[in-house]
mmCIF file of C-alpha atoms in Angstrom:
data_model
loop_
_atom_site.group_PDB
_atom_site.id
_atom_site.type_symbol
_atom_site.label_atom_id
_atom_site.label_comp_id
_atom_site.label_asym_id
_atom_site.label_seq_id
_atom_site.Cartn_x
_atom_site.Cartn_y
_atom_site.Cartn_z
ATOM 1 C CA UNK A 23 0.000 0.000 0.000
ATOM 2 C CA UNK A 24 1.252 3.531 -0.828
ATOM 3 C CA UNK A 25 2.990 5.637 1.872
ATOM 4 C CA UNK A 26 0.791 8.285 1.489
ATOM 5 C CA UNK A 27 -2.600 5.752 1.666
ATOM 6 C CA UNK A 28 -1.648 4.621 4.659
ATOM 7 C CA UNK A 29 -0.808 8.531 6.200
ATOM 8 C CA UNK A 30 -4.895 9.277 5.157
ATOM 9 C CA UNK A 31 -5.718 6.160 6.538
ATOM 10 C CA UNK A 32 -4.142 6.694 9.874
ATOM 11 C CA UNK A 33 -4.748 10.398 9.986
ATOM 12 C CA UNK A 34 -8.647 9.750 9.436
ATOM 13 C CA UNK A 35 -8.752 6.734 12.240
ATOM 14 C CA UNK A 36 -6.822 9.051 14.643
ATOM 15 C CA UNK A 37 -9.012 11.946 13.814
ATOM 16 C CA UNK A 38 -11.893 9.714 14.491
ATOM 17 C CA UNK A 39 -10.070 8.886 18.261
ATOM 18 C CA UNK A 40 -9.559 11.879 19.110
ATOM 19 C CA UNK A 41 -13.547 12.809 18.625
ATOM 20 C CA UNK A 42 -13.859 9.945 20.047
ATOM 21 C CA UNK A 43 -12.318 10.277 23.178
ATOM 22 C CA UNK A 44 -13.795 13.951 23.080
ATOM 23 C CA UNK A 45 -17.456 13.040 23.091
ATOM 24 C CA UNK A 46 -17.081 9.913 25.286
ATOM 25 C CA UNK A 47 -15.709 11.948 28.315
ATOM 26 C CA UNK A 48 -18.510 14.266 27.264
ATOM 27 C CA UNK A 49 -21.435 11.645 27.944
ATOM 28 C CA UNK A 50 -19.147 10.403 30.852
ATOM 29 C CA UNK A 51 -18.504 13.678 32.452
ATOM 30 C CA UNK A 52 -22.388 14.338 32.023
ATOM 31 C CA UNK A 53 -23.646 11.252 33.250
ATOM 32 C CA UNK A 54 -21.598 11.934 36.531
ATOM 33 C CA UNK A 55 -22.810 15.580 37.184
ATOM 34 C CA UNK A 56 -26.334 14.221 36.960
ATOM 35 C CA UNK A 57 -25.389 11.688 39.665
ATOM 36 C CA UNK A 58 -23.500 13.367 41.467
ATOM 37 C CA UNK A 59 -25.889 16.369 41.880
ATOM 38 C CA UNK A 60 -22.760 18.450 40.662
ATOM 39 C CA UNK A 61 -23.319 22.067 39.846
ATOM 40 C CA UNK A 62 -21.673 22.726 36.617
ATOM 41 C CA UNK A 63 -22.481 24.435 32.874
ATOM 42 C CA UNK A 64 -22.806 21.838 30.177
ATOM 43 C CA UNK A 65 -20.320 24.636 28.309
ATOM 44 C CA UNK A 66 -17.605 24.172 31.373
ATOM 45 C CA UNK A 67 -18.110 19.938 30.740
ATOM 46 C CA UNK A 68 -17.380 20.364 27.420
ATOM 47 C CA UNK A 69 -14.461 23.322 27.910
ATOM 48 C CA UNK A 70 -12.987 20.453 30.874
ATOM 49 C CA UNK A 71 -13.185 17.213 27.848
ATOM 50 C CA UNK A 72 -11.744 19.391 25.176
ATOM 51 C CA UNK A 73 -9.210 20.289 27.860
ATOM 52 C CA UNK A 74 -8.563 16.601 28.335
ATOM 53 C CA UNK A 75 -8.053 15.305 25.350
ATOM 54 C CA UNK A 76 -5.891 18.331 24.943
ATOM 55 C CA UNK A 77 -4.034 17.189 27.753
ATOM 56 C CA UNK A 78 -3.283 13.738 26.534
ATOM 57 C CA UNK A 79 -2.796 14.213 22.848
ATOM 58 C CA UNK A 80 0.059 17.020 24.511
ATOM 59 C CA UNK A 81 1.595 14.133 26.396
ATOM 60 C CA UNK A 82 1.418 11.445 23.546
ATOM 61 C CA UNK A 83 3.228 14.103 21.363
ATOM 62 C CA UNK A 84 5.555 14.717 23.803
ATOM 63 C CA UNK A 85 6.792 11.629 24.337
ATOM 64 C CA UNK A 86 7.459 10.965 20.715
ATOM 65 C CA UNK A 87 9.253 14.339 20.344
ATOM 66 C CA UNK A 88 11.877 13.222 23.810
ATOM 67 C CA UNK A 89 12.411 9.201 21.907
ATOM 68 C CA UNK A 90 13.112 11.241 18.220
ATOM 69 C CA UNK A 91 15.508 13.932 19.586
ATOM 70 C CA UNK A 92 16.954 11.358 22.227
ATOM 71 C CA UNK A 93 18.102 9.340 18.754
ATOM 72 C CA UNK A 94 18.720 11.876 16.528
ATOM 73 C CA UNK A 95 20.700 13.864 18.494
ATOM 74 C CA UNK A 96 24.055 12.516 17.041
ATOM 75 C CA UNK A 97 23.143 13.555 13.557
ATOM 76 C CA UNK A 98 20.804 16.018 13.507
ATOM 77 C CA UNK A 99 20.366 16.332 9.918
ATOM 78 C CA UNK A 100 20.784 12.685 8.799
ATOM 79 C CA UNK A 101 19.968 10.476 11.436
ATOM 80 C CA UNK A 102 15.817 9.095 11.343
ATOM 81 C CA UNK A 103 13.473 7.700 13.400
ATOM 82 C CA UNK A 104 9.975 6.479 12.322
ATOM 83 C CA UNK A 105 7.943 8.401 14.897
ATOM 84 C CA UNK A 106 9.237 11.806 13.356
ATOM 85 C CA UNK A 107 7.132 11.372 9.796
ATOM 86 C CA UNK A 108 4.359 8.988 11.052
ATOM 87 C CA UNK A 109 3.557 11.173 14.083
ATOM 88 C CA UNK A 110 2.863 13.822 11.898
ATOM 89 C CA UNK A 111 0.008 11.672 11.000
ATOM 90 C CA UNK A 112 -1.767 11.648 14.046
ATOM 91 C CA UNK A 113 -0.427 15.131 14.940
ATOM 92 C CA UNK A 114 -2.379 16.826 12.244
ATOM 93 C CA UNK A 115 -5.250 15.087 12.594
ATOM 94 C CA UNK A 116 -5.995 16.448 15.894
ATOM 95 C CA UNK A 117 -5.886 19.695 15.034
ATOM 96 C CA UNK A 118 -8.201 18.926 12.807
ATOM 97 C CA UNK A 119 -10.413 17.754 15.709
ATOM 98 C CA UNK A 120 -9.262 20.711 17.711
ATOM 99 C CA UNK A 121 -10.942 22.883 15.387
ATOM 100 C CA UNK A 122 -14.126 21.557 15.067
ATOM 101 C CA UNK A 123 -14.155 20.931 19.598
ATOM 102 C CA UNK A 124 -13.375 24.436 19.597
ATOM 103 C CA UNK A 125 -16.251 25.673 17.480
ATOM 104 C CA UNK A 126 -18.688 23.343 19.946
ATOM 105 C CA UNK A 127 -17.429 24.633 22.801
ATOM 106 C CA UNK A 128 -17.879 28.264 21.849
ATOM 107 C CA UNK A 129 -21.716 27.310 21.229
ATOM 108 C CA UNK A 130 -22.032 25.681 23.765
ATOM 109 C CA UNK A 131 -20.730 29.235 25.984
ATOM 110 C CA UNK A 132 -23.604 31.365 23.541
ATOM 111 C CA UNK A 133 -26.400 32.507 25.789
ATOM 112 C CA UNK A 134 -28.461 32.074 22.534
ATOM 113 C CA UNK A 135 -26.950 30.190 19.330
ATOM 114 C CA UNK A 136 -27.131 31.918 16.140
ATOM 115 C CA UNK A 137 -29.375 30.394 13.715
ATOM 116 C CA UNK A 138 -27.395 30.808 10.688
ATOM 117 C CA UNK A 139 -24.455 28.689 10.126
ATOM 118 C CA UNK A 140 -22.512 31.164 8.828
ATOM 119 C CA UNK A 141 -23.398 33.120 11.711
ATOM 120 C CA UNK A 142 -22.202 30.996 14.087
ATOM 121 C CA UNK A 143 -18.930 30.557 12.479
ATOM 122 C CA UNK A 144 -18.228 34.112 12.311
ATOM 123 C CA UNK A 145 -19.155 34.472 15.746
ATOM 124 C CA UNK A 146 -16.274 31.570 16.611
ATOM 125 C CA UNK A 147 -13.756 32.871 14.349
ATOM 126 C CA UNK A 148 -14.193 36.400 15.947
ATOM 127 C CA UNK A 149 -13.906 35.284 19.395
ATOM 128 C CA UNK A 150 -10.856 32.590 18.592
ATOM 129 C CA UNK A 151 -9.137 34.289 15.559
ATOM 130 C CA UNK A 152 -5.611 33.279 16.543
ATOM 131 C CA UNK A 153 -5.681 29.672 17.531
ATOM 132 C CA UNK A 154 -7.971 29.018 14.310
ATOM 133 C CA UNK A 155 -5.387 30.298 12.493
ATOM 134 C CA UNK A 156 -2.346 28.141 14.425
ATOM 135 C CA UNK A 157 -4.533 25.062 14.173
ATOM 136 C CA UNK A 158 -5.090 25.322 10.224
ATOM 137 C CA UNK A 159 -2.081 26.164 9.332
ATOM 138 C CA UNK A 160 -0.120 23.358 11.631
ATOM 139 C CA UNK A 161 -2.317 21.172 10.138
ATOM 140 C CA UNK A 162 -2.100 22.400 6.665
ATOM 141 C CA UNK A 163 0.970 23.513 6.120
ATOM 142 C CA UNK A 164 3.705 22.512 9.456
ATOM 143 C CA UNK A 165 2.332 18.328 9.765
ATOM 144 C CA UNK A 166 2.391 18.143 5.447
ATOM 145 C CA UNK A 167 6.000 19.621 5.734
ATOM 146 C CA UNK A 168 6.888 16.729 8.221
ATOM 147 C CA UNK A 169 5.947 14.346 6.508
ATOM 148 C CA UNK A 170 7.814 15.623 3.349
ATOM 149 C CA UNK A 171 11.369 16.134 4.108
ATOM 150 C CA UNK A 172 12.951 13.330 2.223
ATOM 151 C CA UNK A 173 13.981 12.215 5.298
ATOM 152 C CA UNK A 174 15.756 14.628 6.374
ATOM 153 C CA UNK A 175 15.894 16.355 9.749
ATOM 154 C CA UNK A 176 14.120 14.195 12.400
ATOM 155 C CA UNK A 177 15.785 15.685 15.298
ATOM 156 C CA UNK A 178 14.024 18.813 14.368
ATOM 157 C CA UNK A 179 10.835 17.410 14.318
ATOM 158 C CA UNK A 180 10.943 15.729 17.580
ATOM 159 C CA UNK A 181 11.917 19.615 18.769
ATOM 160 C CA UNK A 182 8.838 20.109 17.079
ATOM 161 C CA UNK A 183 6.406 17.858 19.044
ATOM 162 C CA UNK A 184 8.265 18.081 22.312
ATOM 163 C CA UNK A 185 6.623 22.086 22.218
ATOM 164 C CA UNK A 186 3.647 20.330 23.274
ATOM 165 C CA UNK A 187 5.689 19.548 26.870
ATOM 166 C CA UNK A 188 3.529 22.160 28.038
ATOM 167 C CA UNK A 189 0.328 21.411 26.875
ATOM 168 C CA UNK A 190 -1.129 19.072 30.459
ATOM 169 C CA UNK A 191 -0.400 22.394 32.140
ATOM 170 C CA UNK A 192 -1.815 24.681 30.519
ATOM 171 C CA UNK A 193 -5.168 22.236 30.043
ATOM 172 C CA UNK A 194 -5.348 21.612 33.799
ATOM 173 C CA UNK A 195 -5.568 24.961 34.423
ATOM 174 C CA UNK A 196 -8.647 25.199 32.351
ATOM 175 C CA UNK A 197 -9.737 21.984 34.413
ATOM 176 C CA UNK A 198 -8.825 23.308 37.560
ATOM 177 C CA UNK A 199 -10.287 26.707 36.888
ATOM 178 C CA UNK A 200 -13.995 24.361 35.339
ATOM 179 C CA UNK A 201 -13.787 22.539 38.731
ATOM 180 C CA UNK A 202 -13.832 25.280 41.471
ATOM 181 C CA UNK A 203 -10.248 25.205 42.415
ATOM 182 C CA UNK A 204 -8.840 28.646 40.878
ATOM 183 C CA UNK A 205 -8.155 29.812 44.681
ATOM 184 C CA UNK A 206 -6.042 26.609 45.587
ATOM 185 C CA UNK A 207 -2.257 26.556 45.587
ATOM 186 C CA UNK A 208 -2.891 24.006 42.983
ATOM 187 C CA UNK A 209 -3.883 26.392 40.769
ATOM 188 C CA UNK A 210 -0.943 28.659 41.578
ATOM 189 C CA UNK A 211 1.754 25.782 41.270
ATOM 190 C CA UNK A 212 0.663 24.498 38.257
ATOM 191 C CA UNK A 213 0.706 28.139 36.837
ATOM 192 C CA UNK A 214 4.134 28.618 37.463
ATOM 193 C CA UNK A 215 5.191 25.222 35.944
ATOM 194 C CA UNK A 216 2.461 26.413 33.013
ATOM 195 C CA UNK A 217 5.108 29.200 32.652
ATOM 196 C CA UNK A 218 8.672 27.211 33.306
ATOM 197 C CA UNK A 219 7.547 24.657 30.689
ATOM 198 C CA UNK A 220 6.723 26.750 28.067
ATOM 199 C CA UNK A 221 9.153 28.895 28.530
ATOM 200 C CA UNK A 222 11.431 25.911 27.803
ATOM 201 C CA UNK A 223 9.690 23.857 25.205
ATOM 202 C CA UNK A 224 7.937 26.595 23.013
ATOM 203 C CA UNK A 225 10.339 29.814 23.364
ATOM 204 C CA UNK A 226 14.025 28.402 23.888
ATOM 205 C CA UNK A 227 13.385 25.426 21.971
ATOM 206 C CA UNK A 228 14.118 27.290 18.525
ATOM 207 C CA UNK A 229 17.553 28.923 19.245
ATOM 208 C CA UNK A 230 18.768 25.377 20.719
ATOM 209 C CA UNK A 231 17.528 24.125 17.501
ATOM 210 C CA UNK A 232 19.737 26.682 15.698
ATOM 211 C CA UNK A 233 22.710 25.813 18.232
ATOM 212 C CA UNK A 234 22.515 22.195 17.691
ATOM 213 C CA UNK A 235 22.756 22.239 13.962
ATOM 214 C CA UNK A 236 25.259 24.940 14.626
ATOM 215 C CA UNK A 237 27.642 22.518 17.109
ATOM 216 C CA UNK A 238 27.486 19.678 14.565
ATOM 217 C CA UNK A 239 28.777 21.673 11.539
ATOM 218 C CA UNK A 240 31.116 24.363 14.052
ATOM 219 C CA UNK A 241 29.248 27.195 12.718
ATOM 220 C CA UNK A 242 27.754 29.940 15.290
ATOM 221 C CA UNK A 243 24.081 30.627 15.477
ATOM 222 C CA UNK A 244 24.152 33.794 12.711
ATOM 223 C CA UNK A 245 26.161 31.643 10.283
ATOM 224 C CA UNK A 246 23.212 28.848 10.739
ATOM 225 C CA UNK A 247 20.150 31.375 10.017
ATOM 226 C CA UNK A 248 22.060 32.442 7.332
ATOM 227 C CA UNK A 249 23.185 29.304 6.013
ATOM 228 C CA UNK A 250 20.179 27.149 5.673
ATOM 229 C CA UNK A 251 17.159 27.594 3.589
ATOM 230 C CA UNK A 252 14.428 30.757 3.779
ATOM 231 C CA UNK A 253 11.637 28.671 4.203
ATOM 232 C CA UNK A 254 13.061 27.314 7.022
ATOM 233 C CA UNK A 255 13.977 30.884 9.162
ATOM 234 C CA UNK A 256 10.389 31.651 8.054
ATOM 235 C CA UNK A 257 8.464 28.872 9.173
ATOM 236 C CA UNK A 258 10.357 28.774 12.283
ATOM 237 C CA UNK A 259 9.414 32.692 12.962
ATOM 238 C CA UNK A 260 5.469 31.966 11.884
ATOM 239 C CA UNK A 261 5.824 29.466 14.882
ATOM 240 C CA UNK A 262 7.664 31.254 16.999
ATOM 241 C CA UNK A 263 5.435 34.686 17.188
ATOM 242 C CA UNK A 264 2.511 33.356 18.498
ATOM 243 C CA UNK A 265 3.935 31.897 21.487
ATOM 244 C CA UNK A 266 5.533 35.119 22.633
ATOM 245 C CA UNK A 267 2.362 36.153 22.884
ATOM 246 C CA UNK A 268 0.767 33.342 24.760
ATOM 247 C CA UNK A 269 3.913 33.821 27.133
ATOM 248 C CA UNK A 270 2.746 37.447 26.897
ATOM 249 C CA UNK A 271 -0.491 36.399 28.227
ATOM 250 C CA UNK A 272 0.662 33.896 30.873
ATOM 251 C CA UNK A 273 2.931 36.225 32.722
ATOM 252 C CA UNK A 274 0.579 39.420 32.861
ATOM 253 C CA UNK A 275 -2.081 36.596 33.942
ATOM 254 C CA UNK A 276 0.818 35.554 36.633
ATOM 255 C CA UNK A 277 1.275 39.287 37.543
ATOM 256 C CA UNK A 278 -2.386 39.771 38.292
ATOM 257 C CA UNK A 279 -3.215 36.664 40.126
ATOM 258 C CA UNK A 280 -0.115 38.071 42.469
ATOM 259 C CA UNK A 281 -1.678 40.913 42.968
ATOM 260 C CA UNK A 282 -4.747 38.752 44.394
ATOM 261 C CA UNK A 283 -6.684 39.784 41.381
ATOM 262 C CA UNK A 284 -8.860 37.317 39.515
ATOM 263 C CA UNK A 285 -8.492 35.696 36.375
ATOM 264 C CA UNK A 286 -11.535 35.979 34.087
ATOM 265 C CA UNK A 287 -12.300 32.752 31.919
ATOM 266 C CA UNK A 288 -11.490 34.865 29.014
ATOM 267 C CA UNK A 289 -8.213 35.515 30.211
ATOM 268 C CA UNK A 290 -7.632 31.788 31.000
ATOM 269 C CA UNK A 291 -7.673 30.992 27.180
ATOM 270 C CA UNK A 292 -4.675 32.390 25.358
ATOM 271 C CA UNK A 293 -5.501 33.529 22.138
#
């Protein structure tokens, strides 16, 4: 079967997990309010599931990104590993999904729905402009380029999918935040590791990328954005913007909870 048969074929049964997983926690999550006499939104259910399957698919993608770079790391250009094209796969996919939880959460927030379609999507795009953006073009554009490298490069794409390090922090503070616990040192704690970790693995990832390829060839970080391809130094910058800005956003939401102010639920999502 061709490569790129199989790709559609895992991308599409993936997609159709990650849905899964979405709507089953959904009808789980539900079920248990109900019993459990627990006072909660059907919009915060579905903002905590989205957040969950957030959470894992951040962890899954993790873990390949550590096993790639682990080893690549000796040959950062030429060495492979399967998980760096495959992953892509099932990376893309959920973005996919992403897009489409997104848009039911925000209706499920509406005080009243819209009852035109295109209503309702300019009503999502308006309130979650930026991260509709990210998502298509990661999956359009980012995953595609992963998968066609002609093999080259693997230890930057497991850079790639270990930015999602981050990702079970900042989802369980949406959880936290859904569940009545935004005044607990839990919240606090895992906001500063929210910070630390994507610090790490979304903002200093990229000029460690640069250094690596930099300390296999002896060549010092200028030399390397000069030396390698445009597309590259661009792509990298596309991807690099918005997370200043989501650090932005984390620290001046850090800064205010300090102060003992609260954090809206606006606030909490960082777009």
């Amino acid at each position: 079967m061709h490569l790129l048969v199989k790709g559609f074929i895992l991308s599409g049964i993936s997609g159709l997990g990650w849905m899964g997983l979405f709507q089953l926690s959904n009808y789980l999550l539900t079920h248990y309010s109900k019993v459990k006499n627990w006072k909660i939104s059907h919009h915060h259910i579905m903002n905590i599931c989205e957040a969950l399957v957030s959470g894992i698919q951040a962890i899954v993608s993790s873990v390949c990104g550590i096993i790639v770079v682990a080893s690549c790391r000796h040959d950062v250009m030429w060495a492979t590993n399967l998980l760096a094209p495959w992953y892509a796969w099932i990376g893309g996919s959920y973005f996919v999904y992403d897009t489409v939880a997104m848009y039911q959460v925000h209706l499920a927030s509406l005080s009243k729905v819209p009852v035109s379609f295109m209503k309702r999507i300019s009503s999502y795009l308006k309130r979650r402009t930026l991260l509709v953006i990210h998502h298509v073009v990661v999956a359009t554009v980012l995953y595609p380029v992963m998968v066609y490298r002609s093999g080259v490069g693997d230890f930057f794409v497991g850079c790639f999918y270990c930015v999602e390090f981050s990702g079970p922090f900042t989802n369980l503070r949406i959880i936290l935040s859904r569940t009545g616990l935004k005044e607990t040192r839990w919240y606090l704690a895992n906001g500063l590791a929210m910070i630390i970790s994507f610090t790490l693995c979304r903002i200093l990832i990229f000029p460690y990328m640069y250094m690596a390829y930099g300390a296999q060839y002896n060549m010092r970080v200028l030399d390397v954005i000069r030396t390698i391809p445009l597309h590259c130094n661009v792509g990298s910058l596309i991807v690099f913007l918005p997370q200043v800005h989501w650090l932005r956003l984390m620290i001046l939401g850090a800064i205010k909870m300090l102060r003992g102010k609260t954090i809206s639920e606006a606030e909490e999502k960082i777009d």
